[in-house]
């Protein structure tokens, strides 16, 4: 089932990027025909290839929508997506570009949210702007910020919560994504392992050795539902940083997180 979910996301992404150009080519060919233009055999062959390729792609899309995690079956399911940091708490910064972690977190969180919404899930975002959730910048703002995020999660009563972050380590050699979960939550552990598998596959394309998900004693993980902190990569590593600020890689990250969450939830439902 996890393979079907991965294929569904990737096919859907390819459809969204190719459909417009395919439609323009098809419409252009039809217009040329009706105007009586003489099209050479090679052009006809190319046009027909594109046309049938488009029909095949549409067929794949309809097939994807018929899979178990279809929108019509999951309209009542909710997931909380948390974009870590925000406001005066920018988190860590890129070693070369100085890009703020909080900005990357929000961008990737929105991408994850959009994909989950497309799959039929209801999504609650802890923050949708650059601002933090601490209210005032008085002493203790960090604790207030975390408490507010946890309150949002508990009020939403979701299937799970995913908090998006970026990592940083004194040694610039560290690379790759890593997922953290509460030690006391077995369901969280299972979900984390599923997301970690997807991140490892994504970074393997870059020649990066896979990491293991790990338990951690973070306040945000102590929720009643399975909760994850997803460290998408290391802003302390120049290569990771270049990937993390790339819109192409951000989209791949979002797909990996969503695929991991979906396959993880599928595994939990089978228990």
PDB file of C-alpha atoms in Angstrom:
ATOM      1  CA  UNK A   1       0.000   0.000   0.000  1.00  0.00           C
ATOM      2  CA  UNK A   2       2.843   2.382   0.742  1.00  0.00           C
ATOM      3  CA  UNK A   3       4.138   1.910  -2.799  1.00  0.00           C
ATOM      4  CA  UNK A   4       0.724   2.805  -4.192  1.00  0.00           C
ATOM      5  CA  UNK A   5       0.680   6.015  -2.167  1.00  0.00           C
ATOM      6  CA  UNK A   6       4.152   6.970  -3.363  1.00  0.00           C
ATOM      7  CA  UNK A   7       3.172   6.305  -6.955  1.00  0.00           C
ATOM      8  CA  UNK A   8      -0.029   8.303  -6.525  1.00  0.00           C
ATOM      9  CA  UNK A   9       1.755  11.409  -5.269  1.00  0.00           C
ATOM     10  CA  UNK A  10       4.455  11.272  -7.927  1.00  0.00           C
ATOM     11  CA  UNK A  11       2.004  10.696 -10.770  1.00  0.00           C
ATOM     12  CA  UNK A  12      -0.161  13.530  -9.516  1.00  0.00           C
ATOM     13  CA  UNK A  13       2.831  15.871  -9.371  1.00  0.00           C
ATOM     14  CA  UNK A  14       3.864  14.941 -12.920  1.00  0.00           C
ATOM     15  CA  UNK A  15       0.311  15.509 -14.153  1.00  0.00           C
ATOM     16  CA  UNK A  16       0.152  18.981 -12.621  1.00  0.00           C
ATOM     17  CA  UNK A  17       3.399  20.059 -14.291  1.00  0.00           C
ATOM     18  CA  UNK A  18       2.780  18.534 -17.710  1.00  0.00           C
ATOM     19  CA  UNK A  19      -0.954  18.930 -18.284  1.00  0.00           C
ATOM     20  CA  UNK A  20      -0.922  22.528 -19.501  1.00  0.00           C
ATOM     21  CA  UNK A  21       1.797  21.964 -22.095  1.00  0.00           C
ATOM     22  CA  UNK A  22       0.109  18.771 -23.267  1.00  0.00           C
ATOM     23  CA  UNK A  23      -3.217  20.530 -23.681  1.00  0.00           C
ATOM     24  CA  UNK A  24      -1.614  23.342 -25.660  1.00  0.00           C
ATOM     25  CA  UNK A  25       0.032  20.861 -28.025  1.00  0.00           C
ATOM     26  CA  UNK A  26      -3.216  18.966 -28.547  1.00  0.00           C
ATOM     27  CA  UNK A  27      -5.271  22.101 -29.114  1.00  0.00           C
ATOM     28  CA  UNK A  28      -2.669  23.395 -31.537  1.00  0.00           C
ATOM     29  CA  UNK A  29      -2.794  20.202 -33.551  1.00  0.00           C
ATOM     30  CA  UNK A  30      -6.601  20.258 -33.729  1.00  0.00           C
ATOM     31  CA  UNK A  31      -6.653  23.904 -34.784  1.00  0.00           C
ATOM     32  CA  UNK A  32      -4.137  23.226 -37.515  1.00  0.00           C
ATOM     33  CA  UNK A  33      -6.305  20.386 -38.767  1.00  0.00           C
ATOM     34  CA  UNK A  34      -9.479  22.455 -38.963  1.00  0.00           C
ATOM     35  CA  UNK A  35      -7.665  25.216 -40.855  1.00  0.00           C
ATOM     36  CA  UNK A  36      -6.648  22.723 -43.465  1.00  0.00           C
ATOM     37  CA  UNK A  37      -2.920  22.945 -42.771  1.00  0.00           C
ATOM     38  CA  UNK A  38      -0.763  20.238 -44.263  1.00  0.00           C
ATOM     39  CA  UNK A  39       1.032  18.556 -41.415  1.00  0.00           C
ATOM     40  CA  UNK A  40       4.050  16.450 -42.157  1.00  0.00           C
ATOM     41  CA  UNK A  41       4.046  12.823 -41.120  1.00  0.00           C
ATOM     42  CA  UNK A  42       6.638  13.360 -38.398  1.00  0.00           C
ATOM     43  CA  UNK A  43       4.556  16.136 -36.807  1.00  0.00           C
ATOM     44  CA  UNK A  44       1.420  13.985 -36.908  1.00  0.00           C
ATOM     45  CA  UNK A  45       3.275  11.153 -35.241  1.00  0.00           C
ATOM     46  CA  UNK A  46       4.596  13.449 -32.513  1.00  0.00           C
ATOM     47  CA  UNK A  47       1.181  15.001 -31.907  1.00  0.00           C
ATOM     48  CA  UNK A  48      -0.543  11.628 -31.652  1.00  0.00           C
ATOM     49  CA  UNK A  49       2.121  10.428 -29.246  1.00  0.00           C
ATOM     50  CA  UNK A  50       1.526  13.438 -27.005  1.00  0.00           C
ATOM     51  CA  UNK A  51      -2.244  13.037 -27.278  1.00  0.00           C
ATOM     52  CA  UNK A  52      -2.288   9.396 -26.245  1.00  0.00           C
ATOM     53  CA  UNK A  53       0.288  10.123 -23.561  1.00  0.00           C
ATOM     54  CA  UNK A  54      -2.091  12.728 -22.152  1.00  0.00           C
ATOM     55  CA  UNK A  55      -5.003  10.278 -22.174  1.00  0.00           C
ATOM     56  CA  UNK A  56      -2.846   7.726 -20.376  1.00  0.00           C
ATOM     57  CA  UNK A  57      -1.846  10.301 -17.764  1.00  0.00           C
ATOM     58  CA  UNK A  58      -5.480  11.241 -17.158  1.00  0.00           C
ATOM     59  CA  UNK A  59      -6.270   7.572 -16.736  1.00  0.00           C
ATOM     60  CA  UNK A  60      -3.569   7.284 -14.110  1.00  0.00           C
ATOM     61  CA  UNK A  61      -5.048  10.242 -12.283  1.00  0.00           C
ATOM     62  CA  UNK A  62      -8.503   8.661 -12.128  1.00  0.00           C
ATOM     63  CA  UNK A  63      -6.925   5.410 -10.979  1.00  0.00           C
ATOM     64  CA  UNK A  64      -5.097   7.266  -8.206  1.00  0.00           C
ATOM     65  CA  UNK A  65      -8.313   8.827  -6.996  1.00  0.00           C
ATOM     66  CA  UNK A  66      -9.848   5.379  -6.625  1.00  0.00           C
ATOM     67  CA  UNK A  67      -7.213   4.223  -4.140  1.00  0.00           C
ATOM     68  CA  UNK A  68      -8.168   3.591  -0.490  1.00  0.00           C
ATOM     69  CA  UNK A  69      -7.168   7.024   0.752  1.00  0.00           C
ATOM     70  CA  UNK A  70      -9.623   8.791  -1.500  1.00  0.00           C
ATOM     71  CA  UNK A  71     -11.107  12.170  -0.715  1.00  0.00           C
ATOM     72  CA  UNK A  72     -14.639  10.865  -0.418  1.00  0.00           C
ATOM     73  CA  UNK A  73     -13.575   8.404   2.284  1.00  0.00           C
ATOM     74  CA  UNK A  74     -11.393  10.739   4.354  1.00  0.00           C
ATOM     75  CA  UNK A  75     -13.337  14.000   4.524  1.00  0.00           C
ATOM     76  CA  UNK A  76     -13.640  13.645   8.309  1.00  0.00           C
ATOM     77  CA  UNK A  77      -9.977  12.936   8.954  1.00  0.00           C
ATOM     78  CA  UNK A  78      -7.824  15.753  10.299  1.00  0.00           C
ATOM     79  CA  UNK A  79      -4.071  16.224  10.516  1.00  0.00           C
ATOM     80  CA  UNK A  80      -2.269  19.101  12.227  1.00  0.00           C
ATOM     81  CA  UNK A  81       0.712  20.599  10.408  1.00  0.00           C
ATOM     82  CA  UNK A  82       2.997  22.772  12.503  1.00  0.00           C
ATOM     83  CA  UNK A  83       5.508  25.147  10.915  1.00  0.00           C
ATOM     84  CA  UNK A  84       8.148  25.426  13.614  1.00  0.00           C
ATOM     85  CA  UNK A  85       9.345  28.773  15.020  1.00  0.00           C
ATOM     86  CA  UNK A  86       8.124  32.121  13.639  1.00  0.00           C
ATOM     87  CA  UNK A  87       8.257  35.823  14.459  1.00  0.00           C
ATOM     88  CA  UNK A  88      11.278  36.830  16.520  1.00  0.00           C
ATOM     89  CA  UNK A  89      12.145  33.141  16.827  1.00  0.00           C
ATOM     90  CA  UNK A  90      13.606  32.449  13.408  1.00  0.00           C
ATOM     91  CA  UNK A  91      15.217  29.166  14.399  1.00  0.00           C
ATOM     92  CA  UNK A  92      18.561  28.341  12.812  1.00  0.00           C
ATOM     93  CA  UNK A  93      19.914  29.975   9.642  1.00  0.00           C
ATOM     94  CA  UNK A  94      21.545  28.670   6.475  1.00  0.00           C
ATOM     95  CA  UNK A  95      25.321  28.536   6.658  1.00  0.00           C
ATOM     96  CA  UNK A  96      25.792  30.245   3.278  1.00  0.00           C
ATOM     97  CA  UNK A  97      22.585  32.144   2.498  1.00  0.00           C
ATOM     98  CA  UNK A  98      21.417  32.984   6.003  1.00  0.00           C
ATOM     99  CA  UNK A  99      17.941  31.709   5.111  1.00  0.00           C
ATOM    100  CA  UNK A 100      15.763  31.573   8.225  1.00  0.00           C
ATOM    101  CA  UNK A 101      14.524  28.193   9.318  1.00  0.00           C
ATOM    102  CA  UNK A 102      11.107  29.625  10.188  1.00  0.00           C
ATOM    103  CA  UNK A 103      10.594  30.731   6.576  1.00  0.00           C
ATOM    104  CA  UNK A 104      11.515  27.341   5.150  1.00  0.00           C
ATOM    105  CA  UNK A 105       9.315  25.598   7.701  1.00  0.00           C
ATOM    106  CA  UNK A 106       6.281  27.614   6.658  1.00  0.00           C
ATOM    107  CA  UNK A 107       6.887  27.076   2.937  1.00  0.00           C
ATOM    108  CA  UNK A 108       7.216  23.311   3.308  1.00  0.00           C
ATOM    109  CA  UNK A 109       4.275  23.168   5.734  1.00  0.00           C
ATOM    110  CA  UNK A 110       2.018  24.788   3.134  1.00  0.00           C
ATOM    111  CA  UNK A 111       3.175  22.297   0.501  1.00  0.00           C
ATOM    112  CA  UNK A 112       2.385  19.395   2.833  1.00  0.00           C
ATOM    113  CA  UNK A 113      -0.969  20.940   3.681  1.00  0.00           C
ATOM    114  CA  UNK A 114      -1.909  21.322   0.006  1.00  0.00           C
ATOM    115  CA  UNK A 115      -1.084  17.712  -0.776  1.00  0.00           C
ATOM    116  CA  UNK A 116      -3.007  16.363   2.210  1.00  0.00           C
ATOM    117  CA  UNK A 117      -5.987  18.541   1.299  1.00  0.00           C
ATOM    118  CA  UNK A 118      -5.874  17.167  -2.244  1.00  0.00           C
ATOM    119  CA  UNK A 119      -6.031  13.676  -0.725  1.00  0.00           C
ATOM    120  CA  UNK A 120      -9.224  14.619   1.117  1.00  0.00           C
ATOM    121  CA  UNK A 121      -7.854  15.275   4.600  1.00  0.00           C
ATOM    122  CA  UNK A 122      -8.832  18.233   6.736  1.00  0.00           C
ATOM    123  CA  UNK A 123      -5.694  20.102   7.764  1.00  0.00           C
ATOM    124  CA  UNK A 124      -5.167  22.460  10.691  1.00  0.00           C
ATOM    125  CA  UNK A 125      -2.107  24.726  10.463  1.00  0.00           C
ATOM    126  CA  UNK A 126      -0.697  26.028  13.736  1.00  0.00           C
ATOM    127  CA  UNK A 127       0.507  29.151  11.934  1.00  0.00           C
ATOM    128  CA  UNK A 128      -0.094  30.512   8.442  1.00  0.00           C
ATOM    129  CA  UNK A 129       1.950  33.725   8.657  1.00  0.00           C
ATOM    130  CA  UNK A 130       5.492  34.732   9.571  1.00  0.00           C
ATOM    131  CA  UNK A 131       4.364  35.519  13.114  1.00  0.00           C
ATOM    132  CA  UNK A 132       4.972  33.312  16.126  1.00  0.00           C
ATOM    133  CA  UNK A 133       2.261  32.184  18.534  1.00  0.00           C
ATOM    134  CA  UNK A 134       3.680  33.689  21.728  1.00  0.00           C
ATOM    135  CA  UNK A 135       1.443  36.782  21.901  1.00  0.00           C
ATOM    136  CA  UNK A 136       4.002  39.175  23.328  1.00  0.00           C
ATOM    137  CA  UNK A 137       7.792  39.143  23.294  1.00  0.00           C
ATOM    138  CA  UNK A 138       7.991  39.326  27.081  1.00  0.00           C
ATOM    139  CA  UNK A 139      10.034  36.797  29.005  1.00  0.00           C
ATOM    140  CA  UNK A 140       8.814  33.236  28.531  1.00  0.00           C
ATOM    141  CA  UNK A 141       7.636  33.778  24.950  1.00  0.00           C
ATOM    142  CA  UNK A 142       9.115  30.481  23.774  1.00  0.00           C
ATOM    143  CA  UNK A 143       7.163  28.476  26.338  1.00  0.00           C
ATOM    144  CA  UNK A 144       3.952  30.344  25.480  1.00  0.00           C
ATOM    145  CA  UNK A 145       4.550  29.647  21.815  1.00  0.00           C
ATOM    146  CA  UNK A 146       4.913  25.908  22.358  1.00  0.00           C
ATOM    147  CA  UNK A 147       1.915  25.789  24.678  1.00  0.00           C
ATOM    148  CA  UNK A 148      -0.252  27.477  22.055  1.00  0.00           C
ATOM    149  CA  UNK A 149       0.817  24.973  19.401  1.00  0.00           C
ATOM    150  CA  UNK A 150      -0.041  22.100  21.701  1.00  0.00           C
ATOM    151  CA  UNK A 151      -3.435  23.681  22.510  1.00  0.00           C
ATOM    152  CA  UNK A 152      -4.211  23.942  18.796  1.00  0.00           C
ATOM    153  CA  UNK A 153      -3.341  20.289  18.331  1.00  0.00           C
ATOM    154  CA  UNK A 154      -5.458  19.113  21.251  1.00  0.00           C
ATOM    155  CA  UNK A 155      -8.444  21.202  20.156  1.00  0.00           C
ATOM    156  CA  UNK A 156      -8.273  19.817  16.606  1.00  0.00           C
ATOM    157  CA  UNK A 157      -8.347  16.186  17.795  1.00  0.00           C
ATOM    158  CA  UNK A 158      -6.347  15.029  14.774  1.00  0.00           C
ATOM    159  CA  UNK A 159      -5.084  11.650  13.687  1.00  0.00           C
ATOM    160  CA  UNK A 160      -1.571  12.976  14.138  1.00  0.00           C
ATOM    161  CA  UNK A 161       0.556  16.113  14.184  1.00  0.00           C
ATOM    162  CA  UNK A 162       3.616  16.816  12.036  1.00  0.00           C
ATOM    163  CA  UNK A 163       5.940  19.653  13.021  1.00  0.00           C
ATOM    164  CA  UNK A 164       8.273  20.859  10.260  1.00  0.00           C
ATOM    165  CA  UNK A 165      11.813  21.951  11.181  1.00  0.00           C
ATOM    166  CA  UNK A 166      15.345  22.320   9.795  1.00  0.00           C
ATOM    167  CA  UNK A 167      18.403  20.923  11.533  1.00  0.00           C
ATOM    168  CA  UNK A 168      21.785  22.426  12.394  1.00  0.00           C
ATOM    169  CA  UNK A 169      24.945  20.853  13.761  1.00  0.00           C
ATOM    170  CA  UNK A 170      28.370  22.269  14.602  1.00  0.00           C
ATOM    171  CA  UNK A 171      29.960  19.864  12.141  1.00  0.00           C
ATOM    172  CA  UNK A 172      29.009  20.792   8.587  1.00  0.00           C
ATOM    173  CA  UNK A 173      29.414  17.155   7.522  1.00  0.00           C
ATOM    174  CA  UNK A 174      26.001  16.086   8.844  1.00  0.00           C
ATOM    175  CA  UNK A 175      23.355  15.630   6.150  1.00  0.00           C
ATOM    176  CA  UNK A 176      19.859  14.257   5.614  1.00  0.00           C
ATOM    177  CA  UNK A 177      16.450  14.334   7.242  1.00  0.00           C
ATOM    178  CA  UNK A 178      15.501  12.828  10.582  1.00  0.00           C
ATOM    179  CA  UNK A 179      12.203  12.256  12.367  1.00  0.00           C
ATOM    180  CA  UNK A 180      11.640  12.416  16.134  1.00  0.00           C
ATOM    181  CA  UNK A 181       8.785  10.979  18.200  1.00  0.00           C
ATOM    182  CA  UNK A 182       7.800  10.635  21.847  1.00  0.00           C
ATOM    183  CA  UNK A 183       9.341   7.565  23.436  1.00  0.00           C
ATOM    184  CA  UNK A 184       6.108   6.749  25.222  1.00  0.00           C
ATOM    185  CA  UNK A 185       4.002   6.725  22.042  1.00  0.00           C
ATOM    186  CA  UNK A 186       4.279   3.489  20.048  1.00  0.00           C
ATOM    187  CA  UNK A 187       1.991   4.792  17.339  1.00  0.00           C
ATOM    188  CA  UNK A 188       4.185   7.855  17.032  1.00  0.00           C
ATOM    189  CA  UNK A 189       7.215   5.599  16.669  1.00  0.00           C
ATOM    190  CA  UNK A 190       5.554   3.630  13.872  1.00  0.00           C
ATOM    191  CA  UNK A 191       4.524   6.805  12.079  1.00  0.00           C
ATOM    192  CA  UNK A 192       8.023   8.256  12.448  1.00  0.00           C
ATOM    193  CA  UNK A 193       9.591   5.156  10.939  1.00  0.00           C
ATOM    194  CA  UNK A 194       7.343   5.444   7.882  1.00  0.00           C
ATOM    195  CA  UNK A 195       8.240   9.090   7.305  1.00  0.00           C
ATOM    196  CA  UNK A 196      11.924   8.354   7.953  1.00  0.00           C
ATOM    197  CA  UNK A 197      11.888   5.692   5.257  1.00  0.00           C
ATOM    198  CA  UNK A 198      10.606   8.222   2.736  1.00  0.00           C
ATOM    199  CA  UNK A 199      13.178  10.853   3.736  1.00  0.00           C
ATOM    200  CA  UNK A 200      15.974   8.308   3.442  1.00  0.00           C
ATOM    201  CA  UNK A 201      14.815   7.367  -0.044  1.00  0.00           C
ATOM    202  CA  UNK A 202      14.730  11.021  -1.064  1.00  0.00           C
ATOM    203  CA  UNK A 203      18.209  11.776   0.242  1.00  0.00           C
ATOM    204  CA  UNK A 204      19.596   8.533  -1.202  1.00  0.00           C
ATOM    205  CA  UNK A 205      19.136  10.188  -4.598  1.00  0.00           C
ATOM    206  CA  UNK A 206      21.729  12.707  -3.409  1.00  0.00           C
ATOM    207  CA  UNK A 207      24.114   9.999  -2.213  1.00  0.00           C
ATOM    208  CA  UNK A 208      23.321  10.674   1.451  1.00  0.00           C
ATOM    209  CA  UNK A 209      23.358   7.798   3.923  1.00  0.00           C
ATOM    210  CA  UNK A 210      20.027   7.117   5.590  1.00  0.00           C
ATOM    211  CA  UNK A 211      19.275   8.050   9.185  1.00  0.00           C
ATOM    212  CA  UNK A 212      17.133   6.393  11.849  1.00  0.00           C
ATOM    213  CA  UNK A 213      14.099   7.944  13.489  1.00  0.00           C
ATOM    214  CA  UNK A 214      14.664   8.606  17.168  1.00  0.00           C
ATOM    215  CA  UNK A 215      12.749   9.247  20.371  1.00  0.00           C
ATOM    216  CA  UNK A 216      13.128  12.659  21.995  1.00  0.00           C
ATOM    217  CA  UNK A 217      11.864  14.548  25.009  1.00  0.00           C
ATOM    218  CA  UNK A 218      10.479  17.596  23.206  1.00  0.00           C
ATOM    219  CA  UNK A 219       7.488  19.383  24.738  1.00  0.00           C
ATOM    220  CA  UNK A 220       5.610  19.438  21.439  1.00  0.00           C
ATOM    221  CA  UNK A 221       5.753  15.653  21.203  1.00  0.00           C
ATOM    222  CA  UNK A 222       3.879  15.167  24.476  1.00  0.00           C
ATOM    223  CA  UNK A 223       0.440  15.350  22.881  1.00  0.00           C
ATOM    224  CA  UNK A 224      -2.389  12.799  23.171  1.00  0.00           C
ATOM    225  CA  UNK A 225      -1.985  11.894  19.491  1.00  0.00           C
ATOM    226  CA  UNK A 226       1.022  10.558  17.543  1.00  0.00           C
ATOM    227  CA  UNK A 227       3.231  13.597  16.952  1.00  0.00           C
ATOM    228  CA  UNK A 228       6.384  13.981  14.902  1.00  0.00           C
ATOM    229  CA  UNK A 229       9.128  16.541  14.563  1.00  0.00           C
ATOM    230  CA  UNK A 230      10.491  16.287  11.039  1.00  0.00           C
ATOM    231  CA  UNK A 231      13.954  17.771  10.605  1.00  0.00           C
ATOM    232  CA  UNK A 232      14.027  18.156   6.827  1.00  0.00           C
ATOM    233  CA  UNK A 233      17.790  18.591   6.473  1.00  0.00           C
ATOM    234  CA  UNK A 234      20.850  20.391   7.806  1.00  0.00           C
ATOM    235  CA  UNK A 235      21.161  24.119   7.170  1.00  0.00           C
ATOM    236  CA  UNK A 236      24.687  23.752   8.562  1.00  0.00           C
ATOM    237  CA  UNK A 237      25.649  21.712   5.470  1.00  0.00           C
ATOM    238  CA  UNK A 238      26.119  23.699   2.221  1.00  0.00           C
ATOM    239  CA  UNK A 239      24.733  20.903   0.023  1.00  0.00           C
ATOM    240  CA  UNK A 240      21.677  20.335   2.191  1.00  0.00           C
ATOM    241  CA  UNK A 241      21.113  24.079   2.393  1.00  0.00           C
ATOM    242  CA  UNK A 242      21.173  24.403  -1.407  1.00  0.00           C
ATOM    243  CA  UNK A 243      18.567  21.650  -1.639  1.00  0.00           C
ATOM    244  CA  UNK A 244      16.347  22.988   1.136  1.00  0.00           C
ATOM    245  CA  UNK A 245      16.035  26.447  -0.447  1.00  0.00           C
ATOM    246  CA  UNK A 246      15.201  24.911  -3.846  1.00  0.00           C
ATOM    247  CA  UNK A 247      11.499  24.904  -4.724  1.00  0.00           C
ATOM    248  CA  UNK A 248      11.979  21.648  -6.629  1.00  0.00           C
ATOM    249  CA  UNK A 249      13.448  19.865  -3.614  1.00  0.00           C
ATOM    250  CA  UNK A 250      10.881  21.435  -1.285  1.00  0.00           C
ATOM    251  CA  UNK A 251       8.148  19.840  -3.393  1.00  0.00           C
ATOM    252  CA  UNK A 252       9.909  16.482  -3.175  1.00  0.00           C
ATOM    253  CA  UNK A 253      10.234  16.879   0.584  1.00  0.00           C
ATOM    254  CA  UNK A 254       6.528  17.575   0.908  1.00  0.00           C
ATOM    255  CA  UNK A 255       5.738  14.487  -1.161  1.00  0.00           C
ATOM    256  CA  UNK A 256       8.034  12.353   0.978  1.00  0.00           C
ATOM    257  CA  UNK A 257       6.451  13.582   4.212  1.00  0.00           C
ATOM    258  CA  UNK A 258       2.923  13.042   2.912  1.00  0.00           C
ATOM    259  CA  UNK A 259       3.711   9.574   1.575  1.00  0.00           C
ATOM    260  CA  UNK A 260       5.264   8.633   4.895  1.00  0.00           C
ATOM    261  CA  UNK A 261       2.295   9.917   6.871  1.00  0.00           C
ATOM    262  CA  UNK A 262      -0.231   8.164   4.644  1.00  0.00           C
ATOM    263  CA  UNK A 263       1.561   4.816   4.696  1.00  0.00           C
ATOM    264  CA  UNK A 264       2.101   5.171   8.432  1.00  0.00           C
ATOM    265  CA  UNK A 265      -1.584   5.831   9.067  1.00  0.00           C
ATOM    266  CA  UNK A 266      -2.439   2.877   6.862  1.00  0.00           C
ATOM    267  CA  UNK A 267      -0.184   0.664   8.965  1.00  0.00           C
ATOM    268  CA  UNK A 268      -1.784   1.952  12.182  1.00  0.00           C
ATOM    269  CA  UNK A 269      -5.289   1.310  10.882  1.00  0.00           C
ATOM    270  CA  UNK A 270      -4.344  -2.281  10.176  1.00  0.00           C
ATOM    271  CA  UNK A 271      -3.211  -2.894  13.756  1.00  0.00           C
TER     272      UNK A 271
END
